[in-house]
Tab-separated table of C-alpha atoms in Angstrom:
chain	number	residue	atom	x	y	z
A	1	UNK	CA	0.000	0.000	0.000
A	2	UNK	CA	1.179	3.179	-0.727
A	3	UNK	CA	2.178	5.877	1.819
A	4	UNK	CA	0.249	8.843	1.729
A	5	UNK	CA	2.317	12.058	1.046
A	6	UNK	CA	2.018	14.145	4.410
A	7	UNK	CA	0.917	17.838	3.030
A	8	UNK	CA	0.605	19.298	6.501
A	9	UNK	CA	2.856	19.773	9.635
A	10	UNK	CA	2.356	20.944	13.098
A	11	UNK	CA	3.348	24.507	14.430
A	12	UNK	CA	6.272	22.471	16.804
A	13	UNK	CA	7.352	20.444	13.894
A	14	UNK	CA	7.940	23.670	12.087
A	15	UNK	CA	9.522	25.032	14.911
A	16	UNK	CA	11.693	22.684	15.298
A	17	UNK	CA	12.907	22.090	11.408
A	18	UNK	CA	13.861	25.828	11.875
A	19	UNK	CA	15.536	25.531	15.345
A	20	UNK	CA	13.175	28.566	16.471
A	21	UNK	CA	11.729	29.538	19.682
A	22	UNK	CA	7.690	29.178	20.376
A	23	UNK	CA	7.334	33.001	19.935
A	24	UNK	CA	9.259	33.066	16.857
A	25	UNK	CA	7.439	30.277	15.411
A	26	UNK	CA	3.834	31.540	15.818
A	27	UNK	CA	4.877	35.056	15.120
A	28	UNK	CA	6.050	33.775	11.657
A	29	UNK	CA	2.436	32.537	11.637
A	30	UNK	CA	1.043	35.497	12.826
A	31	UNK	CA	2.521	37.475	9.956
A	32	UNK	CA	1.316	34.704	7.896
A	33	UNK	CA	4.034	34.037	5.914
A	34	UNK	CA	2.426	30.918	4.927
A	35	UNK	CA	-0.899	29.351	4.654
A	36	UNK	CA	-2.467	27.380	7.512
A	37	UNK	CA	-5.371	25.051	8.021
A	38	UNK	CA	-7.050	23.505	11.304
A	39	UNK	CA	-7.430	20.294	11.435
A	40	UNK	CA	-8.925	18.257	14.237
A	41	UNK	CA	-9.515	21.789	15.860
A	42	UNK	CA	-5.284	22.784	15.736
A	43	UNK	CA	-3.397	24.872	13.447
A	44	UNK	CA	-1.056	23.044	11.117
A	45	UNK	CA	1.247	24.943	8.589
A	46	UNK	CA	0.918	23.645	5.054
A	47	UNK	CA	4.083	22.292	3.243
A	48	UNK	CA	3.637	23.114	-0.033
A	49	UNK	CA	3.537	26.772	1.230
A	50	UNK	CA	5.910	26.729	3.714
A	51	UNK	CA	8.586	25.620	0.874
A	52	UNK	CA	7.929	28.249	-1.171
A	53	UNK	CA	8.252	31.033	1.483
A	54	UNK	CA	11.460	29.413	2.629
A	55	UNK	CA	12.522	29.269	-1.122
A	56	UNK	CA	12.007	32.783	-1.288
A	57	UNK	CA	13.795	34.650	2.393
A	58	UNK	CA	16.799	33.852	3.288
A	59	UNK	CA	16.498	35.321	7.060
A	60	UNK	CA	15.372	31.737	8.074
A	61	UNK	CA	17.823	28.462	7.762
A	62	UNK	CA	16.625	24.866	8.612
A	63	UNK	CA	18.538	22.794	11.262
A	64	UNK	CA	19.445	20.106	8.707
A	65	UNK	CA	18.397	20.342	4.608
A	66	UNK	CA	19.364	22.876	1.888
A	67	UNK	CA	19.857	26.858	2.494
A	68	UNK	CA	16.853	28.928	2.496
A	69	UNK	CA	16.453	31.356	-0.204
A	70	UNK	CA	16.939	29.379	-3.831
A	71	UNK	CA	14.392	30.861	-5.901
A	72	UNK	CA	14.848	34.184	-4.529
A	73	UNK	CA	18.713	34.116	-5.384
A	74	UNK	CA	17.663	32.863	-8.396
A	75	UNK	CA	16.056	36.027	-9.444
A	76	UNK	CA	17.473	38.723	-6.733
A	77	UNK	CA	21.112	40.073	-5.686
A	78	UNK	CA	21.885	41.173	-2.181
A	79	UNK	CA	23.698	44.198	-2.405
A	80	UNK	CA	26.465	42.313	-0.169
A	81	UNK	CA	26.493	39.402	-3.500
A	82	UNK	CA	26.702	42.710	-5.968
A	83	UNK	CA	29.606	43.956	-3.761
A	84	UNK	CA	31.695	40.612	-4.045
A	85	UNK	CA	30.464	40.437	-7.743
A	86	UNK	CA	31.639	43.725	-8.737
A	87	UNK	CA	34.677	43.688	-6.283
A	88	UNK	CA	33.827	46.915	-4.477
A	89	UNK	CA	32.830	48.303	-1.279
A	90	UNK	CA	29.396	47.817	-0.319
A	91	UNK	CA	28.740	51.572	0.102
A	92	UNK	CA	29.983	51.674	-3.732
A	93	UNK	CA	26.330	49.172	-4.103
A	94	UNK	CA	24.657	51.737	-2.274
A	95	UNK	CA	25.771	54.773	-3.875
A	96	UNK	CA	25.286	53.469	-7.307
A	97	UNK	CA	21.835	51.809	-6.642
A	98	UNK	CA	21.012	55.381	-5.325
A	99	UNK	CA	22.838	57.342	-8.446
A	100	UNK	CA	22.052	55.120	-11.344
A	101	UNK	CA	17.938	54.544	-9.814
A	102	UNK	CA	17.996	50.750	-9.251
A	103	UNK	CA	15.466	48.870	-9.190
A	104	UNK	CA	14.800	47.279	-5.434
A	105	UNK	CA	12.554	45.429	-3.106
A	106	UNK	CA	12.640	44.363	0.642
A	107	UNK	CA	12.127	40.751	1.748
A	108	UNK	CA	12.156	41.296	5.974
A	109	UNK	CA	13.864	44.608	5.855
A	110	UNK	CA	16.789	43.697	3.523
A	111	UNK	CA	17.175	44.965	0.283
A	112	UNK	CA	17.339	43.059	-2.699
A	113	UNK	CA	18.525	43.631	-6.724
A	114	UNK	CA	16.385	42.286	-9.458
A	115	UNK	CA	18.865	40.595	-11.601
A	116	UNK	CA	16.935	42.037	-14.790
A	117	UNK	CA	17.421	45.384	-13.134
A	118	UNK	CA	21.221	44.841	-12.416
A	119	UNK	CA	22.010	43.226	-15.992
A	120	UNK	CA	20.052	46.324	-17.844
A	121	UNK	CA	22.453	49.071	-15.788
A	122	UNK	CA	25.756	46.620	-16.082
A	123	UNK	CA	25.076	46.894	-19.886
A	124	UNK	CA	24.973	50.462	-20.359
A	125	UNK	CA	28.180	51.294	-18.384
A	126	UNK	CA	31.304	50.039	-18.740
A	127	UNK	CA	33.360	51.395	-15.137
A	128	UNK	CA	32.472	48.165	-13.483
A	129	UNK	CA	32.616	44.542	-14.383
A	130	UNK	CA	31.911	41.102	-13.227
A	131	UNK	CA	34.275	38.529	-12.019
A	132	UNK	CA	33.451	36.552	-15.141
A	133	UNK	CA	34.880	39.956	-17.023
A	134	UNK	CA	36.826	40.938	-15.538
A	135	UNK	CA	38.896	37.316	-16.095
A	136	UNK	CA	38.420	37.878	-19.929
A	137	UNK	CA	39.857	41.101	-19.501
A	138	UNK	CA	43.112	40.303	-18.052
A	139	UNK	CA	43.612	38.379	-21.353
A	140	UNK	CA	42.952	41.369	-22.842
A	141	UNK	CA	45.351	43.082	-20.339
A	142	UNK	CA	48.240	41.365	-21.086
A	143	UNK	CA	48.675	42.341	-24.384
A	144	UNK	CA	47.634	45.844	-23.807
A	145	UNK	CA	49.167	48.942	-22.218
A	146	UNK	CA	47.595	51.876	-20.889
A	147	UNK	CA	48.000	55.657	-21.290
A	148	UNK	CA	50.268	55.910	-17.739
A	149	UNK	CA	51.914	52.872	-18.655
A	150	UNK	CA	53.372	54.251	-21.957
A	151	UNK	CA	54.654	57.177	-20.122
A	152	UNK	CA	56.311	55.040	-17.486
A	153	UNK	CA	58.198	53.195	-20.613
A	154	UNK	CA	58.859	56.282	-22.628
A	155	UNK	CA	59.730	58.187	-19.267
A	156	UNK	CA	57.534	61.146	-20.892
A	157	UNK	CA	54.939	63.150	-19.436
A	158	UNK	CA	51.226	61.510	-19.859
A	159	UNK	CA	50.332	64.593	-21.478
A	160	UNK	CA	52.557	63.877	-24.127
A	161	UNK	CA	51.647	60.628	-24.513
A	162	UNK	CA	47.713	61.504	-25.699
A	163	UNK	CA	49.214	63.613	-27.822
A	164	UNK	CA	51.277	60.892	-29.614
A	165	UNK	CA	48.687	58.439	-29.415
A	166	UNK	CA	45.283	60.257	-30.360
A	167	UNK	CA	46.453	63.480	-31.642
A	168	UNK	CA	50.081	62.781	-33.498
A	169	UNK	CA	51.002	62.062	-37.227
A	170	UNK	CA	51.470	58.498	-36.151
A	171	UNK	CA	48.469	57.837	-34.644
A	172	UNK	CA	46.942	55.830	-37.232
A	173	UNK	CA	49.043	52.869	-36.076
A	174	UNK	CA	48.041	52.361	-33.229
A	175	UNK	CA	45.254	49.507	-32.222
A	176	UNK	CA	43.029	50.326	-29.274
A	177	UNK	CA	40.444	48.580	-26.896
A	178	UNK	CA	38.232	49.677	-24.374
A	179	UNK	CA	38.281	47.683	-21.053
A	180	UNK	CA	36.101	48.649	-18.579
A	181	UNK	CA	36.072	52.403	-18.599
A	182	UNK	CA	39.800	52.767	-20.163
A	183	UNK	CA	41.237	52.806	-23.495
A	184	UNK	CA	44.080	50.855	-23.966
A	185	UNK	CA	46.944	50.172	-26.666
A	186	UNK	CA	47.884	47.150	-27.655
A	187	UNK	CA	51.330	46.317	-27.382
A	188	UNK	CA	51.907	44.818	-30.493
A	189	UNK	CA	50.520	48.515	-32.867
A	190	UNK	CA	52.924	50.467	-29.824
A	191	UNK	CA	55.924	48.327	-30.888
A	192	UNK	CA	55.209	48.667	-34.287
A	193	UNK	CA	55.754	52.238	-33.937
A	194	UNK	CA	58.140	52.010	-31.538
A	195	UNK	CA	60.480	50.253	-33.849
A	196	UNK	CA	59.743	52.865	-36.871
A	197	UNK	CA	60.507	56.270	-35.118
A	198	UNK	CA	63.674	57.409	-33.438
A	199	UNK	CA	62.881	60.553	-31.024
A	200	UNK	CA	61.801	58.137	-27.661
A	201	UNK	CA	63.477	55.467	-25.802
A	202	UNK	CA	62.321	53.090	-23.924
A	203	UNK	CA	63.346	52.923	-19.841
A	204	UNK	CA	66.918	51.713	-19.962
A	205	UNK	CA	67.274	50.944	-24.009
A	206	UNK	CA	69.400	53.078	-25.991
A	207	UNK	CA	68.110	52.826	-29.057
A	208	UNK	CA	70.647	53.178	-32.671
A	209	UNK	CA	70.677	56.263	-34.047
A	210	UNK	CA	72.854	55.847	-37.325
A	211	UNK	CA	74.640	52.762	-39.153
A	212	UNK	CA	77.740	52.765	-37.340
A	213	UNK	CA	75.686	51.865	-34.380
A	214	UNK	CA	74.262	48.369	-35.276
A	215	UNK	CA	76.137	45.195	-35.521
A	216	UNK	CA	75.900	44.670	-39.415
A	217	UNK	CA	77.475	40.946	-39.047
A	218	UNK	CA	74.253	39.975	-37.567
A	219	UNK	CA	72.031	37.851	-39.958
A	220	UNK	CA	69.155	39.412	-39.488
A	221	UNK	CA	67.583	43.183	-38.076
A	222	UNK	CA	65.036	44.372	-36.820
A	223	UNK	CA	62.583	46.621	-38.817
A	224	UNK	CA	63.864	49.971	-37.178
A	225	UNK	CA	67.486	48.528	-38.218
A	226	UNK	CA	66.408	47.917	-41.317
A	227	UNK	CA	65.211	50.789	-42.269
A	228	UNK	CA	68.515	52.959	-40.365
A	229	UNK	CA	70.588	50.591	-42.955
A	230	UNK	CA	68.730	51.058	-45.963
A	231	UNK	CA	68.102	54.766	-45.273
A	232	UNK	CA	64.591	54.622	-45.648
A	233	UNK	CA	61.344	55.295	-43.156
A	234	UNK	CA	59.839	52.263	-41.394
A	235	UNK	CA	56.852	52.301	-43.253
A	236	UNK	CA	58.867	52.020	-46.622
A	237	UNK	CA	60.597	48.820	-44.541
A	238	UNK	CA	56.485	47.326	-43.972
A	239	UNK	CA	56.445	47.735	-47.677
A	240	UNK	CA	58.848	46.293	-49.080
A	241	UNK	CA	58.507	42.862	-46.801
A	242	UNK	CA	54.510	43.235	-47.889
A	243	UNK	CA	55.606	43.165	-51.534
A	244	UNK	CA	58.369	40.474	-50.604
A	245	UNK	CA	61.212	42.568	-51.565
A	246	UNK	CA	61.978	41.863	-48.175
A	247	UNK	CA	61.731	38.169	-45.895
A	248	UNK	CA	60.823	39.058	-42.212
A	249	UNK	CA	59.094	36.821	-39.713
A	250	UNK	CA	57.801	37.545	-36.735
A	251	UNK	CA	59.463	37.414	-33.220
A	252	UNK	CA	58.567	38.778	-30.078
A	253	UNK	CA	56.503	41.196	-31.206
A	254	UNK	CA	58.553	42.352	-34.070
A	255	UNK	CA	59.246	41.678	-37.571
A	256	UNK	CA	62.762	40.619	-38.123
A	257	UNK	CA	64.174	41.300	-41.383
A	258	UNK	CA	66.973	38.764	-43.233
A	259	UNK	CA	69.896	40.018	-43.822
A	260	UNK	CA	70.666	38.289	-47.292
A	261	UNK	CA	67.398	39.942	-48.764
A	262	UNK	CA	68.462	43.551	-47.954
């Protein structure tokens, strides 16, 4: 025979299952957090109900089973989840939800995020970013340099730096990408240019300034080199190994020209 499925449970048993005191218990039945019946003239607390206001505050724990609160994390942030999210303060979640309008409710005092709320403000900013982003950005990173940290390598005012970058006859060469709220160079477009001009130097390089200064026994130069030797500009240098005047390859970043070719 089968067992009939028990769809009620005494106000003790629920006390218990959430390691409560008597007041506690009936006040959560007072406020009627879930749905009741009598039966055999006492109260008994529903199950069915009861499960879905535990699924849905996370205030209350049971004694032994799963963490309260799965359907309303499934829908919800606490600002204290946004906080560890984001990697900020938690005054930063307040400020913002206050700035930027946020959408919010209150389940027993405490403030929750919709998560359709949070994803439509993450998407129309870019300061902030997810742990999930902020990992794909420090791919990103890596072959990347930012405005301060091209003026640390050129040992150059940052000023100066904008102006080569954004402003200067060279600053169609260079690649850019946007992560999080700053634009960044890549490294490979910077040491492209790098390699074609001869008015900066990088922190503790000396770079050659004429003929006499580069070992010309070497089998093979670098595009700067190349272009010192042969008395022409850099981008002539690109050129020429485009049209295959020139054999280069790659290597660490730059494009290494053979010797026998020039």
């Amino acid at each position: 025979m089968t067992k009939k499925k028990k769809t009620t449970m005494s106000v003790p048993e629920m006390q218990r299952l959430l390691g409560l005191g008597k007041t506690d218990a009936y006040w959560l039945v007072k406020k009627q957090c879930f749905e009741t019946v009598v039966v055999a003239g006492k109260m008994r607390v529903v199950i069915d109900s009861f499960e879905h206001w535990y699924a849905n505050q996370v205030k209350h724990s049971k004694v032994h089973g799963p963490p309260p609160g799965k359907e309303l994390r499934a829908k919800s942030y606490s600002p204290q989840e946004l906080a560890e999210e984001l990697g900020v303060a938690l005054s930063t979640i307040y400020d913002i939800i206050k700035r930027c309008h946020i959408e919010t409710f209150e389940v027993d005092t405490w403030m929750r995020i919709p998560k359709d709320s949070f994803r439509k403000w993450y998407s129309a900013q870019h300061k902030y970013r997810t742990r999930a982003d902020r990992a794909r950005d420090a791919v990103l990173e890596a072959d990347t340099l930012t405005m301060p940290a091209v003026a640390r390598l050129l040992q150059i005012p940052r000023k100066d730096v904008y102006t080569i970058l954004l402003y200067g006859k060279d600053r169609h060469q260079f690649e850019f990408v946007t992560i999080g709220d700053r634009r960044r160079v890549t490294k490979a477009s910077f040491e492209r240019w790098y390699s074609g001009q001869n008015k900066f130097c990088k922190t503790g390089n000396t770079p050659p300034r004429s003929c006499n200064e580069i070992d010309q026994t070497k089998s093979a130069f670098s595009m700067r080199e190349a272009a010192i030797l042969l008395h022409i500009t850099y981008n002539d240098v690109r050129q020429m190994i485009q049209s295959g005047e020139l054999a280069a390859e790659k290597c660490a970043e730059m494009s290494i020209v053979n010797a026998k070719k020039i």
